[in-house]
Short mmCIF file of C-alpha atoms in Angstrom, two decimals:
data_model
loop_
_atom_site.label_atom_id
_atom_site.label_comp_id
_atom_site.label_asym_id
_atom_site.label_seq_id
_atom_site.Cartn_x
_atom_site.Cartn_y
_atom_site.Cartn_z
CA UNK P 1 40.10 9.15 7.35
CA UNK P 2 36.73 9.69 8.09
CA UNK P 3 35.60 8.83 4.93
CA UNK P 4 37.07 6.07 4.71
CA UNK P 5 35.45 4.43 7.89
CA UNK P 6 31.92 5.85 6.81
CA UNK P 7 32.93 4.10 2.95
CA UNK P 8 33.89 0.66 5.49
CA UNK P 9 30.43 0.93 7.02
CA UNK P 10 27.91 0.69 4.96
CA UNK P 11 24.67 2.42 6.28
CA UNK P 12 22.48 -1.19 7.10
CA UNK P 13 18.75 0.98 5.60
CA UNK P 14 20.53 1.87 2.72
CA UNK P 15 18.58 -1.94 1.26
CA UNK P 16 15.58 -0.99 2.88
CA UNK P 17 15.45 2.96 0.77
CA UNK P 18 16.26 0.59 -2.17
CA UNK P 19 13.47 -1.65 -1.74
CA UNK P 20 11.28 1.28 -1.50
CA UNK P 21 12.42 3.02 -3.95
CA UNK P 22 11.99 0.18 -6.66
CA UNK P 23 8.32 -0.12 -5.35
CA UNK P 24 7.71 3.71 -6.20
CA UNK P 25 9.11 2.96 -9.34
CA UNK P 26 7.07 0.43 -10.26
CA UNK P 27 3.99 2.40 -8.75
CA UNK P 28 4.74 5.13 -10.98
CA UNK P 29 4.99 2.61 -14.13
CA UNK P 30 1.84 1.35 -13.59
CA UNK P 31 0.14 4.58 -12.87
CA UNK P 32 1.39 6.01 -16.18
CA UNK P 33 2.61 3.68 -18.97
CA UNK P 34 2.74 0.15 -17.41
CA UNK P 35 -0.56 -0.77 -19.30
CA UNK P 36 -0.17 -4.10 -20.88
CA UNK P 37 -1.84 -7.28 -19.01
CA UNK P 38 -4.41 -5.38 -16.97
CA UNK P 39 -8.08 -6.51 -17.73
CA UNK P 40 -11.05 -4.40 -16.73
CA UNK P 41 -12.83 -5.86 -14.18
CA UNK P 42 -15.86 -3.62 -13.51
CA UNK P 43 -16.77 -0.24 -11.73
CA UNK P 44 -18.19 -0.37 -8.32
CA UNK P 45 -19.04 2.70 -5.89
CA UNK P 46 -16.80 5.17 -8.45
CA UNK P 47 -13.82 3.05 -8.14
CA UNK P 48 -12.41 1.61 -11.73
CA UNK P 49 -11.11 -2.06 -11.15
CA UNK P 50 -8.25 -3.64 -12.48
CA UNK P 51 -6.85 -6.84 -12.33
CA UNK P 52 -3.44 -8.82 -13.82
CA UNK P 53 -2.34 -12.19 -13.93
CA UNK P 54 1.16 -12.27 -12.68
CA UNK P 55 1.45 -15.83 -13.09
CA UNK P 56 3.13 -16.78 -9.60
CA UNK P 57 0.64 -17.18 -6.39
CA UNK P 58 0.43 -13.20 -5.58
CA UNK P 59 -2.53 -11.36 -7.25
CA UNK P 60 -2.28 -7.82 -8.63
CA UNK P 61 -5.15 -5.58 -8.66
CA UNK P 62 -5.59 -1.75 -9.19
CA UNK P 63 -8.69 0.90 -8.35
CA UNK P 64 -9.06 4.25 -9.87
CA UNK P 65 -11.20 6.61 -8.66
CA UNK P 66 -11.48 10.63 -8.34
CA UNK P 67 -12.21 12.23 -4.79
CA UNK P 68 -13.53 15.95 -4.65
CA UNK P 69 -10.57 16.73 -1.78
CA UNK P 70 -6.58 17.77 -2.29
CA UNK P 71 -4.09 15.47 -2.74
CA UNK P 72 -2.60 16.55 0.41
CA UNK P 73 -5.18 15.52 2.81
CA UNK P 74 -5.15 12.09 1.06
CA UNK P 75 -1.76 11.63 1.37
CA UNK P 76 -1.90 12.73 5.04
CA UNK P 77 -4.32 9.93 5.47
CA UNK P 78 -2.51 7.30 4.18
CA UNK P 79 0.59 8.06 5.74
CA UNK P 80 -0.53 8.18 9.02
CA UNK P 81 -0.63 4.10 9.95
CA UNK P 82 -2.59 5.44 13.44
CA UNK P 83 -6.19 6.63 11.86
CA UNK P 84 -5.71 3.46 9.08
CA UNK P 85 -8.70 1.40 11.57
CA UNK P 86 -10.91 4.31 10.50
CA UNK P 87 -11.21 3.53 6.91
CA UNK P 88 -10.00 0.27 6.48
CA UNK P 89 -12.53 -2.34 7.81
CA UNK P 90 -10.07 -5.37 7.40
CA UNK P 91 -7.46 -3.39 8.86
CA UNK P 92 -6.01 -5.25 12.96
CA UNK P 93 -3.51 -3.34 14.17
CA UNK P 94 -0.22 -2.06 12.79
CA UNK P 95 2.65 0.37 14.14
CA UNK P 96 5.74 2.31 12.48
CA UNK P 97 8.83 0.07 13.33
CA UNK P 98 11.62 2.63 12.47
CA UNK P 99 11.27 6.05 11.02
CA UNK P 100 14.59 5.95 9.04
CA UNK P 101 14.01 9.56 8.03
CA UNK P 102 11.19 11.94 6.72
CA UNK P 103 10.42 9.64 3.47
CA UNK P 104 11.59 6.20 4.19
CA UNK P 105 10.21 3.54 7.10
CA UNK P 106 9.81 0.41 8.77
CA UNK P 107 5.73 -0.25 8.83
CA UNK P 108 4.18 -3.65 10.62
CA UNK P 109 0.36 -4.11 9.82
CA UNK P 110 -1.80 -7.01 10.71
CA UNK P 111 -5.54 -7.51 8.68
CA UNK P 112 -7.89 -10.01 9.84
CA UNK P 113 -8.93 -12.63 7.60
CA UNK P 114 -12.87 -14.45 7.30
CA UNK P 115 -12.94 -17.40 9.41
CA UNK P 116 -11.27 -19.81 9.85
CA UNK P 117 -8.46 -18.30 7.92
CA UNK P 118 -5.48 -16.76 10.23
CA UNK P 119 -4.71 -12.88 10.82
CA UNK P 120 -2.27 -12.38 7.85
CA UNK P 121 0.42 -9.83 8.69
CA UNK P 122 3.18 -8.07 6.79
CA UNK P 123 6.75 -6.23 7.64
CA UNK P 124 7.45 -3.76 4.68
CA UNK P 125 10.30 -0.66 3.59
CA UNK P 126 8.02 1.83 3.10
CA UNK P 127 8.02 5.67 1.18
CA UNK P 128 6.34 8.81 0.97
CA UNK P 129 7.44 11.21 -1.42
CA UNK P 130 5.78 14.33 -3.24
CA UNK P 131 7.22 14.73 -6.92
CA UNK P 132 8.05 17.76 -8.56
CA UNK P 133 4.61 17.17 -10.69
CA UNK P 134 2.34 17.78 -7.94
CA UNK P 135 2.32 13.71 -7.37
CA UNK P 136 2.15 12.05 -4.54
CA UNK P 137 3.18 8.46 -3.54
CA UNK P 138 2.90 6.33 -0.48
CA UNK P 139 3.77 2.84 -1.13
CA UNK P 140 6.16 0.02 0.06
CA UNK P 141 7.55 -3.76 -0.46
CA UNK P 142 7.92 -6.53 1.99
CA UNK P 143 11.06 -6.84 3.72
CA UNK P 144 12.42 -8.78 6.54
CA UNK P 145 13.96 -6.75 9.73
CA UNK P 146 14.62 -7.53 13.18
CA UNK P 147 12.06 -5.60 15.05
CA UNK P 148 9.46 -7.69 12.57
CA UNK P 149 9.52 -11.18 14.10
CA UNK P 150 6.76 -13.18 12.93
CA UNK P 151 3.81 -13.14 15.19
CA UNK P 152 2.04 -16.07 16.83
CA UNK P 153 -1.27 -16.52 15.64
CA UNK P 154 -0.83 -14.98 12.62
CA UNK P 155 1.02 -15.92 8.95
CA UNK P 156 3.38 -13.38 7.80
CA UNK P 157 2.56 -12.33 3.86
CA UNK P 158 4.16 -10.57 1.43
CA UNK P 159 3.52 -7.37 -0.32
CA UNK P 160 5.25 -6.86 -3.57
CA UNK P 161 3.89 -3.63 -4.65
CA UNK P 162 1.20 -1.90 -2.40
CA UNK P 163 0.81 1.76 -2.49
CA UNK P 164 -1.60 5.05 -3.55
CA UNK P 165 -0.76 7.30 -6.86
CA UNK P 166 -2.17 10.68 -5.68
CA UNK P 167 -2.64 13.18 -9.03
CA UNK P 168 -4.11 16.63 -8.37
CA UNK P 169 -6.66 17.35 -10.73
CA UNK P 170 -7.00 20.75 -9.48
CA UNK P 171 -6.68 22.28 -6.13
CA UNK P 172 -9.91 20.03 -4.49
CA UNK P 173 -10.00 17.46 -6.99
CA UNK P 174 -7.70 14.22 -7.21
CA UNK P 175 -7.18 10.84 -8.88
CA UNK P 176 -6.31 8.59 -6.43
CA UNK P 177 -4.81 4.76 -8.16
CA UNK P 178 -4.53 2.16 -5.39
CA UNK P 179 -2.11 -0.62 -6.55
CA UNK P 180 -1.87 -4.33 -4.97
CA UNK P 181 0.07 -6.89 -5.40
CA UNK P 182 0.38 -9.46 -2.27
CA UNK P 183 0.59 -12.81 -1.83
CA UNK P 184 -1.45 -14.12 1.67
CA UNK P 185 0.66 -17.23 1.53
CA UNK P 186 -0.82 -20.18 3.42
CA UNK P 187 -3.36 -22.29 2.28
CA UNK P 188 -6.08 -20.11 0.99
CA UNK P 189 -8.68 -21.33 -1.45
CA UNK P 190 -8.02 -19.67 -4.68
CA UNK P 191 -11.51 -18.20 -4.60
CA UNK P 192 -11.43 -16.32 -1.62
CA UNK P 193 -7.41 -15.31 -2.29
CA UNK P 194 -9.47 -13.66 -5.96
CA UNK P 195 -12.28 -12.02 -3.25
CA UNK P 196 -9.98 -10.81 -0.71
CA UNK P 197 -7.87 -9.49 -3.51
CA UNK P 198 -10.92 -7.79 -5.33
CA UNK P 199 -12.18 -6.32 -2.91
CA UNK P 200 -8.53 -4.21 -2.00
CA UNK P 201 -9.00 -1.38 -4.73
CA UNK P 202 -12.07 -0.96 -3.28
CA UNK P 203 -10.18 1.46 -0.36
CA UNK P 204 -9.93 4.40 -2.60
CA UNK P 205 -13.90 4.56 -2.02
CA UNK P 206 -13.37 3.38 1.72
CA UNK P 207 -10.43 6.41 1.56
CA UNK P 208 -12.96 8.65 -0.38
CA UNK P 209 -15.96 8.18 2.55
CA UNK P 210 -14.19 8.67 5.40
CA UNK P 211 -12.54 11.92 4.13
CA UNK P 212 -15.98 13.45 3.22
CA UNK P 213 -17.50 11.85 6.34
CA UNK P 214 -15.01 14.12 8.53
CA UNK P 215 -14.76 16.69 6.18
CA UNK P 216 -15.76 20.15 8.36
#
């Protein structure tokens, strides 16, 4: 029967939803009751930092920060991989892989690194998704997939959580949590992986500036 050969075939980005899907999960977590570990490390520009020690050679870090806009036109932002060289100023180049359907994809981006370190790049599942609260979440997890070889010139990283938390506060008025946790693999002095790392939450200002910069 036809089910039966659909049952024999298992759909091959059924792993990559799951991967996804756990990193929303744990985006969530951290956004709402995941609270133990994180130290405060400051406020800078608006943006509330966080940082956790996860114990392996990947450093987690968090930014909170409230931007006078809807949560729509921040998600629409981040989702869009094309205007991403607009706000981010670390940001090389990066394209969507596979569009596996409206929430779930394939993204490739590249971010250049200070001299001498190399271009790190990364291959992740990634998802957007509005909740039934009014939440939104764009966010993904390194995975490996054939259209992702690993690029010359460049060392391939890994993300294991990156994504936004997008909470309306009312209808021009959201609370945007940026959550990182990536390891640039490599060798990488410690001290600049703890810069490079600190200075990620700061894109929810970077996100913030450009929005009210274009803002009609």
């Amino acid at each position: 029967s036809t089910a039966t050969a659909a049952a024999a075939a298992p759909d091959p980005n059924e792993k990559y939803r799951q991967t996804a899907t756990a990193a929303m999960e744990d985006l969530v977590a951290i956004a709402t009751t995941d609270q133990e570990g994180w130290e405060a490390v400051g406020e800078q520009e608006g943006v509330n930092l966080f940082r956790k020690n996860t114990g392996g050679s990947s450093v987690c870090v968090r930014g909170e920060g409230v931007i006078p806009l809807p949560a729509e036109t921040i998600f629409d932002l981040v989702t869009n991989t094309a205007l991403k060289g607009k706000w981010d100023p670390m940001f090389k180049d990066g394209k969507v892989l596979q569009e596996i359907d409206s929430e779930f994809s394939i993204t490739y981006n590249s971010f250049n690194a200070p001299f001498p370190v190399a271009p790190r790049d990364f291959c992740f599942a990634s998802i957007k998704r509005k909740l039934d609260s009014g939440v939104m979440i764009a966010c993904g997890r390194s995975v490996v997939h054939p259209a992702c070889p690993e690029r010359k010139g460049h060392q391939r990283g890994e993300v294991v959580l990156g994504g936004y938390y997008m909470q309306p506060l009312g209808p021009a008025e959201t609370r945007l949590i940026y959550v990182s946790q990536s390891d640039l693999k490599g060798s990488i002095p410690s001290s600049l992986k703890n810069k490079v790392a600190l200075k990620q939450p700061m894109q929810v200002a970077q996100i913030r500036d450009y929005l009210m910069s274009v803002k009609k």
